[in-house]
Amino acid sequence: MSRIRSTSVRAALFTVPLAVAGVLGTAAVPAGATPHPGKSLTCRGEGVDPDYAVRYRTETVIHAPLSTIWKLQTDVERWPSWQAPVTSVERLDHGPLRKGSAFRWTTPIPPNPATSATSLDITSTVEQLKRGSCIRWTGPGIAEGLRIDGVHVWTFTEVDGGVLVRTEETHTGDQVEADVPAATEILRQGLEGWLGDLKTTAEARTGHHRQR
């Protein structure tokens, strides 16, 4: 984080990623992942907030069935089993994930002068969803003295040999807007870490790693 100029801002920014939240020790960048800062991803015509200061988009091909990838991504209560930075998830409704579904999840916050809190609490609400195709959710990440609002879009497209998974997220809030380049870098790590975990888990479940 060499581009972060302030110790207090650096500490606050470590809580940034609502995508994977807890980017300390994130997974390696997945092979084939590339940033795409151009046209925003959408789900049922809705995308990220273009006015938010912090924005990042990336993608990769996952060599696994769409059904496996979709199940991993939407069975949010099982996220902690394959994403180390997610320490707990609670569904606030029941049944398959759908428009209007909400879930509360947490990630640790390392000791820092910006807050005495030990975890970031995130409440995500699904705003748009098309089964097997896309998901868009919004929601705040809150801890004592901190608030970061995010919009997150995922799209899934079957391609030869697998599924092209794209993801894009935007953030706003005093802590992230204090140093946009640094916050964007941390968001990049969070999104690529999540995408890497999803790729590794889905491919392992389908035995792709043994076929190489």
JSON list of C-alpha atoms in Angstrom, two decimals:
[
{"chain": "A", "resi": 1, "resn": "MET", "atom": "CA", "xyz": [0.00, 0.00, 0.00]},
{"chain": "A", "resi": 2, "resn": "SER", "atom": "CA", "xyz": [2.79, 2.38, -0.87]},
{"chain": "A", "resi": 3, "resn": "ARG", "atom": "CA", "xyz": [0.42, 4.90, -2.39]},
{"chain": "A", "resi": 4, "resn": "ILE", "atom": "CA", "xyz": [-1.41, 5.45, 0.89]},
{"chain": "A", "resi": 5, "resn": "ARG", "atom": "CA", "xyz": [0.04, 8.59, 2.40]},
{"chain": "A", "resi": 6, "resn": "SER", "atom": "CA", "xyz": [-1.64, 8.75, 5.79]},
{"chain": "A", "resi": 7, "resn": "THR", "atom": "CA", "xyz": [-1.41, 6.12, 8.55]},
{"chain": "A", "resi": 8, "resn": "SER", "atom": "CA", "xyz": [-4.93, 6.86, 9.76]},
{"chain": "A", "resi": 9, "resn": "VAL", "atom": "CA", "xyz": [-6.35, 6.72, 6.24]},
{"chain": "A", "resi": 10, "resn": "ARG", "atom": "CA", "xyz": [-4.46, 3.47, 5.59]},
{"chain": "A", "resi": 11, "resn": "ALA", "atom": "CA", "xyz": [-5.97, 1.93, 8.70]},
{"chain": "A", "resi": 12, "resn": "ALA", "atom": "CA", "xyz": [-9.45, 3.02, 7.72]},
{"chain": "A", "resi": 13, "resn": "LEU", "atom": "CA", "xyz": [-9.05, 1.82, 4.16]},
{"chain": "A", "resi": 14, "resn": "PHE", "atom": "CA", "xyz": [-8.20, -1.69, 5.32]},
{"chain": "A", "resi": 15, "resn": "THR", "atom": "CA", "xyz": [-11.92, -2.03, 6.01]},
{"chain": "A", "resi": 16, "resn": "VAL", "atom": "CA", "xyz": [-12.93, -1.01, 2.50]},
{"chain": "A", "resi": 17, "resn": "PRO", "atom": "CA", "xyz": [-13.89, -3.98, 0.35]},
{"chain": "A", "resi": 18, "resn": "LEU", "atom": "CA", "xyz": [-17.59, -4.73, 0.66]},
{"chain": "A", "resi": 19, "resn": "ALA", "atom": "CA", "xyz": [-16.87, -7.22, -2.08]},
{"chain": "A", "resi": 20, "resn": "VAL", "atom": "CA", "xyz": [-14.68, -9.47, 0.00]},
{"chain": "A", "resi": 21, "resn": "ALA", "atom": "CA", "xyz": [-14.24, -7.04, 2.80]},
{"chain": "A", "resi": 22, "resn": "GLY", "atom": "CA", "xyz": [-11.04, -8.11, 4.69]},
{"chain": "A", "resi": 23, "resn": "VAL", "atom": "CA", "xyz": [-8.52, -7.97, 1.90]},
{"chain": "A", "resi": 24, "resn": "LEU", "atom": "CA", "xyz": [-5.58, -8.57, 4.20]},
{"chain": "A", "resi": 25, "resn": "GLY", "atom": "CA", "xyz": [-4.04, -11.77, 2.92]},
{"chain": "A", "resi": 26, "resn": "THR", "atom": "CA", "xyz": [-6.28, -11.97, -0.14]},
{"chain": "A", "resi": 27, "resn": "ALA", "atom": "CA", "xyz": [-6.03, -14.82, -2.60]},
{"chain": "A", "resi": 28, "resn": "ALA", "atom": "CA", "xyz": [-3.72, -14.53, -5.57]},
{"chain": "A", "resi": 29, "resn": "VAL", "atom": "CA", "xyz": [-5.08, -12.82, -8.66]},
{"chain": "A", "resi": 30, "resn": "PRO", "atom": "CA", "xyz": [-6.80, -15.49, -10.78]},
{"chain": "A", "resi": 31, "resn": "ALA", "atom": "CA", "xyz": [-5.25, -16.37, -14.10]},
{"chain": "A", "resi": 32, "resn": "GLY", "atom": "CA", "xyz": [-6.85, -14.37, -16.87]},
{"chain": "A", "resi": 33, "resn": "ALA", "atom": "CA", "xyz": [-8.33, -11.71, -14.61]},
{"chain": "A", "resi": 34, "resn": "THR", "atom": "CA", "xyz": [-8.15, -8.30, -16.22]},
{"chain": "A", "resi": 35, "resn": "PRO", "atom": "CA", "xyz": [-9.50, -4.86, -15.24]},
{"chain": "A", "resi": 36, "resn": "HIS", "atom": "CA", "xyz": [-12.11, -3.27, -17.49]},
{"chain": "A", "resi": 37, "resn": "PRO", "atom": "CA", "xyz": [-12.69, 0.37, -16.55]},
{"chain": "A", "resi": 38, "resn": "GLY", "atom": "CA", "xyz": [-15.01, 1.07, -19.51]},
{"chain": "A", "resi": 39, "resn": "LYS", "atom": "CA", "xyz": [-18.74, 0.51, -19.84]},
{"chain": "A", "resi": 40, "resn": "SER", "atom": "CA", "xyz": [-20.34, -0.65, -16.59]},
{"chain": "A", "resi": 41, "resn": "LEU", "atom": "CA", "xyz": [-21.78, -4.10, -16.03]},
{"chain": "A", "resi": 42, "resn": "THR", "atom": "CA", "xyz": [-25.55, -4.27, -15.58]},
{"chain": "A", "resi": 43, "resn": "CYS", "atom": "CA", "xyz": [-28.18, -6.65, -14.24]},
{"chain": "A", "resi": 44, "resn": "ARG", "atom": "CA", "xyz": [-31.67, -6.14, -15.62]},
{"chain": "A", "resi": 45, "resn": "GLY", "atom": "CA", "xyz": [-30.62, -2.71, -16.82]},
{"chain": "A", "resi": 46, "resn": "GLU", "atom": "CA", "xyz": [-29.11, -1.48, -13.55]},
{"chain": "A", "resi": 47, "resn": "GLY", "atom": "CA", "xyz": [-25.39, -1.07, -12.85]},
{"chain": "A", "resi": 48, "resn": "VAL", "atom": "CA", "xyz": [-23.00, 0.44, -10.37]},
{"chain": "A", "resi": 49, "resn": "ASP", "atom": "CA", "xyz": [-23.27, 4.08, -9.32]},
{"chain": "A", "resi": 50, "resn": "PRO", "atom": "CA", "xyz": [-21.33, 6.15, -11.90]},
{"chain": "A", "resi": 51, "resn": "ASP", "atom": "CA", "xyz": [-20.92, 9.01, -9.41]},
{"chain": "A", "resi": 52, "resn": "TYR", "atom": "CA", "xyz": [-19.09, 6.94, -6.79]},
{"chain": "A", "resi": 53, "resn": "ALA", "atom": "CA", "xyz": [-15.43, 7.91, -6.52]},
{"chain": "A", "resi": 54, "resn": "VAL", "atom": "CA", "xyz": [-14.04, 4.38, -6.14]},
{"chain": "A", "resi": 55, "resn": "ARG", "atom": "CA", "xyz": [-14.72, 1.85, -8.91]},
{"chain": "A", "resi": 56, "resn": "TYR", "atom": "CA", "xyz": [-13.15, -1.38, -10.15]},
{"chain": "A", "resi": 57, "resn": "ARG", "atom": "CA", "xyz": [-14.11, -4.12, -12.61]},
{"chain": "A", "resi": 58, "resn": "THR", "atom": "CA", "xyz": [-12.48, -7.45, -13.42]},
{"chain": "A", "resi": 59, "resn": "GLU", "atom": "CA", "xyz": [-13.28, -10.83, -14.97]},
{"chain": "A", "resi": 60, "resn": "THR", "atom": "CA", "xyz": [-12.03, -14.37, -15.50]},
{"chain": "A", "resi": 61, "resn": "VAL", "atom": "CA", "xyz": [-13.11, -17.64, -17.11]},
{"chain": "A", "resi": 62, "resn": "ILE", "atom": "CA", "xyz": [-13.98, -20.37, -14.62]},
{"chain": "A", "resi": 63, "resn": "HIS", "atom": "CA", "xyz": [-13.73, -23.91, -15.98]},
{"chain": "A", "resi": 64, "resn": "ALA", "atom": "CA", "xyz": [-16.78, -25.30, -14.20]},
{"chain": "A", "resi": 65, "resn": "PRO", "atom": "CA", "xyz": [-20.52, -25.64, -14.91]},
{"chain": "A", "resi": 66, "resn": "LEU", "atom": "CA", "xyz": [-22.65, -22.53, -14.54]},
{"chain": "A", "resi": 67, "resn": "SER", "atom": "CA", "xyz": [-24.83, -24.38, -12.02]},
{"chain": "A", "resi": 68, "resn": "THR", "atom": "CA", "xyz": [-21.83, -24.97, -9.73]},
{"chain": "A", "resi": 69, "resn": "ILE", "atom": "CA", "xyz": [-20.64, -21.37, -9.90]},
{"chain": "A", "resi": 70, "resn": "TRP", "atom": "CA", "xyz": [-24.13, -19.94, -9.41]},
{"chain": "A", "resi": 71, "resn": "LYS", "atom": "CA", "xyz": [-24.75, -22.18, -6.38]},
{"chain": "A", "resi": 72, "resn": "LEU", "atom": "CA", "xyz": [-21.49, -21.09, -4.74]},
{"chain": "A", "resi": 73, "resn": "GLN", "atom": "CA", "xyz": [-22.21, -17.43, -5.32]},
{"chain": "A", "resi": 74, "resn": "THR", "atom": "CA", "xyz": [-25.85, -17.37, -4.23]},
{"chain": "A", "resi": 75, "resn": "ASP", "atom": "CA", "xyz": [-25.67, -19.75, -1.26]},
{"chain": "A", "resi": 76, "resn": "VAL", "atom": "CA", "xyz": [-24.42, -16.84, 0.80]},
{"chain": "A", "resi": 77, "resn": "GLU", "atom": "CA", "xyz": [-24.62, -18.60, 4.16]},
{"chain": "A", "resi": 78, "resn": "ARG", "atom": "CA", "xyz": [-21.83, -20.92, 3.00]},
{"chain": "A", "resi": 79, "resn": "TRP", "atom": "CA", "xyz": [-19.46, -18.16, 1.92]},
{"chain": "A", "resi": 80, "resn": "PRO", "atom": "CA", "xyz": [-17.26, -18.61, 5.02]},
{"chain": "A", "resi": 81, "resn": "SER", "atom": "CA", "xyz": [-16.50, -22.18, 3.94]},
{"chain": "A", "resi": 82, "resn": "TRP", "atom": "CA", "xyz": [-14.61, -21.01, 0.85]},
{"chain": "A", "resi": 83, "resn": "GLN", "atom": "CA", "xyz": [-13.81, -17.33, 1.52]},
{"chain": "A", "resi": 84, "resn": "ALA", "atom": "CA", "xyz": [-11.48, -16.86, 4.48]},
{"chain": "A", "resi": 85, "resn": "PRO", "atom": "CA", "xyz": [-12.13, -13.09, 4.80]},
{"chain": "A", "resi": 86, "resn": "VAL", "atom": "CA", "xyz": [-15.87, -13.73, 5.42]},
{"chain": "A", "resi": 87, "resn": "THR", "atom": "CA", "xyz": [-16.27, -14.73, 9.05]},
{"chain": "A", "resi": 88, "resn": "SER", "atom": "CA", "xyz": [-20.06, -14.97, 9.28]},
{"chain": "A", "resi": 89, "resn": "VAL", "atom": "CA", "xyz": [-23.19, -14.60, 7.14]},
{"chain": "A", "resi": 90, "resn": "GLU", "atom": "CA", "xyz": [-26.82, -14.41, 8.23]},
{"chain": "A", "resi": 91, "resn": "ARG", "atom": "CA", "xyz": [-29.71, -14.49, 5.76]},
{"chain": "A", "resi": 92, "resn": "LEU", "atom": "CA", "xyz": [-32.42, -12.02, 6.70]},
{"chain": "A", "resi": 93, "resn": "ASP", "atom": "CA", "xyz": [-35.02, -13.89, 4.63]},
{"chain": "A", "resi": 94, "resn": "HIS", "atom": "CA", "xyz": [-35.58, -17.48, 3.52]},
{"chain": "A", "resi": 95, "resn": "GLY", "atom": "CA", "xyz": [-35.51, -19.48, 0.32]},
{"chain": "A", "resi": 96, "resn": "PRO", "atom": "CA", "xyz": [-33.47, -19.01, -2.86]},
{"chain": "A", "resi": 97, "resn": "LEU", "atom": "CA", "xyz": [-31.68, -15.70, -3.24]},
{"chain": "A", "resi": 98, "resn": "ARG", "atom": "CA", "xyz": [-33.97, -13.32, -5.15]},
{"chain": "A", "resi": 99, "resn": "LYS", "atom": "CA", "xyz": [-34.82, -9.66, -5.60]},
{"chain": "A", "resi": 100, "resn": "GLY", "atom": "CA", "xyz": [-35.40, -8.18, -2.15]},
{"chain": "A", "resi": 101, "resn": "SER", "atom": "CA", "xyz": [-33.30, -10.80, -0.34]},
{"chain": "A", "resi": 102, "resn": "ALA", "atom": "CA", "xyz": [-30.99, -9.40, 2.31]},
{"chain": "A", "resi": 103, "resn": "PHE", "atom": "CA", "xyz": [-28.08, -10.81, 4.26]},
{"chain": "A", "resi": 104, "resn": "ARG", "atom": "CA", "xyz": [-25.75, -9.53, 6.96]},
{"chain": "A", "resi": 105, "resn": "TRP", "atom": "CA", "xyz": [-22.09, -10.55, 6.93]},
{"chain": "A", "resi": 106, "resn": "THR", "atom": "CA", "xyz": [-18.93, -9.69, 8.82]},
{"chain": "A", "resi": 107, "resn": "THR", "atom": "CA", "xyz": [-15.20, -9.46, 8.32]},
{"chain": "A", "resi": 108, "resn": "PRO", "atom": "CA", "xyz": [-12.43, -8.69, 10.84]},
{"chain": "A", "resi": 109, "resn": "ILE", "atom": "CA", "xyz": [-10.93, -5.21, 11.15]},
{"chain": "A", "resi": 110, "resn": "PRO", "atom": "CA", "xyz": [-7.24, -5.12, 12.13]},
{"chain": "A", "resi": 111, "resn": "PRO", "atom": "CA", "xyz": [-6.34, -2.85, 15.06]},
{"chain": "A", "resi": 112, "resn": "ASN", "atom": "CA", "xyz": [-6.19, 0.76, 13.89]},
{"chain": "A", "resi": 113, "resn": "PRO", "atom": "CA", "xyz": [-6.69, 4.27, 15.28]},
{"chain": "A", "resi": 114, "resn": "ALA", "atom": "CA", "xyz": [-9.76, 4.97, 13.14]},
{"chain": "A", "resi": 115, "resn": "THR", "atom": "CA", "xyz": [-12.08, 2.72, 15.17]},
{"chain": "A", "resi": 116, "resn": "SER", "atom": "CA", "xyz": [-12.15, 0.50, 18.24]},
{"chain": "A", "resi": 117, "resn": "ALA", "atom": "CA", "xyz": [-14.37, -1.99, 16.40]},
{"chain": "A", "resi": 118, "resn": "THR", "atom": "CA", "xyz": [-12.99, -5.44, 15.66]},
{"chain": "A", "resi": 119, "resn": "SER", "atom": "CA", "xyz": [-15.29, -6.28, 12.75]},
{"chain": "A", "resi": 120, "resn": "LEU", "atom": "CA", "xyz": [-17.02, -4.61, 9.82]},
{"chain": "A", "resi": 121, "resn": "ASP", "atom": "CA", "xyz": [-20.74, -5.39, 9.56]},
{"chain": "A", "resi": 122, "resn": "ILE", "atom": "CA", "xyz": [-22.15, -5.38, 6.03]},
{"chain": "A", "resi": 123, "resn": "THR", "atom": "CA", "xyz": [-25.84, -5.57, 5.13]},
{"chain": "A", "resi": 124, "resn": "SER", "atom": "CA", "xyz": [-26.44, -6.39, 1.47]},
{"chain": "A", "resi": 125, "resn": "THR", "atom": "CA", "xyz": [-29.80, -6.20, -0.31]},
{"chain": "A", "resi": 126, "resn": "VAL", "atom": "CA", "xyz": [-30.37, -7.85, -3.68]},
{"chain": "A", "resi": 127, "resn": "GLU", "atom": "CA", "xyz": [-31.81, -5.21, -6.00]},
{"chain": "A", "resi": 128, "resn": "GLN", "atom": "CA", "xyz": [-31.77, -7.18, -9.28]},
{"chain": "A", "resi": 129, "resn": "LEU", "atom": "CA", "xyz": [-31.26, -10.87, -10.07]},
{"chain": "A", "resi": 130, "resn": "LYS", "atom": "CA", "xyz": [-31.66, -13.04, -13.15]},
{"chain": "A", "resi": 131, "resn": "ARG", "atom": "CA", "xyz": [-31.08, -16.70, -12.37]},
{"chain": "A", "resi": 132, "resn": "GLY", "atom": "CA", "xyz": [-27.88, -18.01, -13.93]},
{"chain": "A", "resi": 133, "resn": "SER", "atom": "CA", "xyz": [-27.12, -14.63, -15.48]},
{"chain": "A", "resi": 134, "resn": "CYS", "atom": "CA", "xyz": [-26.55, -11.75, -13.05]},
{"chain": "A", "resi": 135, "resn": "ILE", "atom": "CA", "xyz": [-26.89, -10.36, -9.54]},
{"chain": "A", "resi": 136, "resn": "ARG", "atom": "CA", "xyz": [-26.77, -6.77, -8.28]},
{"chain": "A", "resi": 137, "resn": "TRP", "atom": "CA", "xyz": [-26.81, -5.86, -4.60]},
{"chain": "A", "resi": 138, "resn": "THR", "atom": "CA", "xyz": [-26.27, -2.71, -2.56]},
{"chain": "A", "resi": 139, "resn": "GLY", "atom": "CA", "xyz": [-25.59, -1.94, 1.05]},
{"chain": "A", "resi": 140, "resn": "PRO", "atom": "CA", "xyz": [-23.42, -0.33, 3.70]},
{"chain": "A", "resi": 141, "resn": "GLY", "atom": "CA", "xyz": [-20.42, -1.61, 5.62]},
{"chain": "A", "resi": 142, "resn": "ILE", "atom": "CA", "xyz": [-20.51, -0.14, 9.13]},
{"chain": "A", "resi": 143, "resn": "ALA", "atom": "CA", "xyz": [-18.23, -0.10, 12.15]},
{"chain": "A", "resi": 144, "resn": "GLU", "atom": "CA", "xyz": [-17.76, 2.44, 14.93]},
{"chain": "A", "resi": 145, "resn": "GLY", "atom": "CA", "xyz": [-16.76, 5.68, 13.19]},
{"chain": "A", "resi": 146, "resn": "LEU", "atom": "CA", "xyz": [-16.86, 4.12, 9.71]},
{"chain": "A", "resi": 147, "resn": "ARG", "atom": "CA", "xyz": [-19.43, 3.83, 6.93]},
{"chain": "A", "resi": 148, "resn": "ILE", "atom": "CA", "xyz": [-18.80, 2.70, 3.35]},
{"chain": "A", "resi": 149, "resn": "ASP", "atom": "CA", "xyz": [-21.67, 2.37, 0.86]},
{"chain": "A", "resi": 150, "resn": "GLY", "atom": "CA", "xyz": [-21.28, 0.01, -2.07]},
{"chain": "A", "resi": 151, "resn": "VAL", "atom": "CA", "xyz": [-23.00, -1.22, -5.23]},
{"chain": "A", "resi": 152, "resn": "HIS", "atom": "CA", "xyz": [-21.89, -4.59, -6.59]},
{"chain": "A", "resi": 153, "resn": "VAL", "atom": "CA", "xyz": [-22.75, -6.32, -9.88]},
{"chain": "A", "resi": 154, "resn": "TRP", "atom": "CA", "xyz": [-21.89, -9.85, -11.02]},
{"chain": "A", "resi": 155, "resn": "THR", "atom": "CA", "xyz": [-22.58, -11.34, -14.48]},
{"chain": "A", "resi": 156, "resn": "PHE", "atom": "CA", "xyz": [-22.20, -14.96, -15.65]},
{"chain": "A", "resi": 157, "resn": "THR", "atom": "CA", "xyz": [-21.91, -15.93, -19.34]},
{"chain": "A", "resi": 158, "resn": "GLU", "atom": "CA", "xyz": [-21.35, -19.46, -20.62]},
{"chain": "A", "resi": 159, "resn": "VAL", "atom": "CA", "xyz": [-18.39, -19.68, -23.01]},
{"chain": "A", "resi": 160, "resn": "ASP", "atom": "CA", "xyz": [-16.45, -22.51, -24.61]},
{"chain": "A", "resi": 161, "resn": "GLY", "atom": "CA", "xyz": [-14.97, -24.54, -21.77]},
{"chain": "A", "resi": 162, "resn": "GLY", "atom": "CA", "xyz": [-16.56, -22.71, -18.88]},
{"chain": "A", "resi": 163, "resn": "VAL", "atom": "CA", "xyz": [-18.18, -19.52, -17.67]},
{"chain": "A", "resi": 164, "resn": "LEU", "atom": "CA", "xyz": [-17.00, -15.93, -18.07]},
{"chain": "A", "resi": 165, "resn": "VAL", "atom": "CA", "xyz": [-17.57, -14.31, -14.68]},
{"chain": "A", "resi": 166, "resn": "ARG", "atom": "CA", "xyz": [-17.44, -10.51, -14.54]},
{"chain": "A", "resi": 167, "resn": "THR", "atom": "CA", "xyz": [-17.70, -8.35, -11.44]},
{"chain": "A", "resi": 168, "resn": "GLU", "atom": "CA", "xyz": [-17.76, -4.61, -10.80]},
{"chain": "A", "resi": 169, "resn": "GLU", "atom": "CA", "xyz": [-18.17, -2.58, -7.61]},
{"chain": "A", "resi": 170, "resn": "THR", "atom": "CA", "xyz": [-18.27, 1.06, -6.57]},
{"chain": "A", "resi": 171, "resn": "HIS", "atom": "CA", "xyz": [-17.75, 2.58, -3.10]},
{"chain": "A", "resi": 172, "resn": "THR", "atom": "CA", "xyz": [-18.41, 5.91, -1.48]},
{"chain": "A", "resi": 173, "resn": "GLY", "atom": "CA", "xyz": [-17.75, 7.24, 2.03]},
{"chain": "A", "resi": 174, "resn": "ASP", "atom": "CA", "xyz": [-15.42, 9.60, 3.86]},
{"chain": "A", "resi": 175, "resn": "GLN", "atom": "CA", "xyz": [-12.76, 6.96, 4.48]},
{"chain": "A", "resi": 176, "resn": "VAL", "atom": "CA", "xyz": [-12.47, 5.78, 0.87]},
{"chain": "A", "resi": 177, "resn": "GLU", "atom": "CA", "xyz": [-12.83, 9.24, -0.63]},
{"chain": "A", "resi": 178, "resn": "ALA", "atom": "CA", "xyz": [-9.90, 10.46, 1.49]},
{"chain": "A", "resi": 179, "resn": "ASP", "atom": "CA", "xyz": [-7.56, 8.60, -0.88]},
{"chain": "A", "resi": 180, "resn": "VAL", "atom": "CA", "xyz": [-9.30, 7.33, -3.99]},
{"chain": "A", "resi": 181, "resn": "PRO", "atom": "CA", "xyz": [-6.25, 5.67, -5.64]},
{"chain": "A", "resi": 182, "resn": "ALA", "atom": "CA", "xyz": [-5.48, 3.71, -2.48]},
{"chain": "A", "resi": 183, "resn": "ALA", "atom": "CA", "xyz": [-9.10, 2.73, -1.96]},
{"chain": "A", "resi": 184, "resn": "THR", "atom": "CA", "xyz": [-9.35, 1.61, -5.58]},
{"chain": "A", "resi": 185, "resn": "GLU", "atom": "CA", "xyz": [-6.25, -0.55, -5.19]},
{"chain": "A", "resi": 186, "resn": "ILE", "atom": "CA", "xyz": [-7.71, -2.24, -2.11]},
{"chain": "A", "resi": 187, "resn": "LEU", "atom": "CA", "xyz": [-11.02, -2.77, -3.89]},
{"chain": "A", "resi": 188, "resn": "ARG", "atom": "CA", "xyz": [-9.06, -4.34, -6.76]},
{"chain": "A", "resi": 189, "resn": "GLN", "atom": "CA", "xyz": [-7.43, -6.78, -4.35]},
{"chain": "A", "resi": 190, "resn": "GLY", "atom": "CA", "xyz": [-10.78, -7.60, -2.78]},
{"chain": "A", "resi": 191, "resn": "LEU", "atom": "CA", "xyz": [-12.58, -8.28, -6.03]},
{"chain": "A", "resi": 192, "resn": "GLU", "atom": "CA", "xyz": [-9.76, -10.29, -7.55]},
{"chain": "A", "resi": 193, "resn": "GLY", "atom": "CA", "xyz": [-9.37, -12.24, -4.32]},
{"chain": "A", "resi": 194, "resn": "TRP", "atom": "CA", "xyz": [-13.08, -13.12, -4.31]},
{"chain": "A", "resi": 195, "resn": "LEU", "atom": "CA", "xyz": [-12.97, -14.04, -8.00]},
{"chain": "A", "resi": 196, "resn": "GLY", "atom": "CA", "xyz": [-9.90, -16.20, -7.35]},
{"chain": "A", "resi": 197, "resn": "ASP", "atom": "CA", "xyz": [-11.59, -18.02, -4.48]},
{"chain": "A", "resi": 198, "resn": "LEU", "atom": "CA", "xyz": [-14.69, -18.61, -6.59]},
{"chain": "A", "resi": 199, "resn": "LYS", "atom": "CA", "xyz": [-12.60, -19.96, -9.47]},
{"chain": "A", "resi": 200, "resn": "THR", "atom": "CA", "xyz": [-10.49, -22.22, -7.26]},
{"chain": "A", "resi": 201, "resn": "THR", "atom": "CA", "xyz": [-13.49, -23.64, -5.39]},
{"chain": "A", "resi": 202, "resn": "ALA", "atom": "CA", "xyz": [-15.71, -24.19, -8.43]},
{"chain": "A", "resi": 203, "resn": "GLU", "atom": "CA", "xyz": [-12.95, -25.83, -10.46]},
{"chain": "A", "resi": 204, "resn": "ALA", "atom": "CA", "xyz": [-11.93, -28.07, -7.56]},
{"chain": "A", "resi": 205, "resn": "ARG", "atom": "CA", "xyz": [-15.51, -29.27, -7.16]},
{"chain": "A", "resi": 206, "resn": "THR", "atom": "CA", "xyz": [-15.64, -30.27, -10.81]},
{"chain": "A", "resi": 207, "resn": "GLY", "atom": "CA", "xyz": [-12.20, -31.89, -10.84]},
{"chain": "A", "resi": 208, "resn": "HIS", "atom": "CA", "xyz": [-10.77, -29.43, -13.35]},
{"chain": "A", "resi": 209, "resn": "HIS", "atom": "CA", "xyz": [-7.55, -29.07, -11.34]},
{"chain": "A", "resi": 210, "resn": "ARG", "atom": "CA", "xyz": [-6.86, -32.78, -11.85]},
{"chain": "A", "resi": 211, "resn": "GLN", "atom": "CA", "xyz": [-7.34, -32.58, -15.60]},
{"chain": "A", "resi": 212, "resn": "ARG", "atom": "CA", "xyz": [-4.55, -30.05, -16.25]}
]
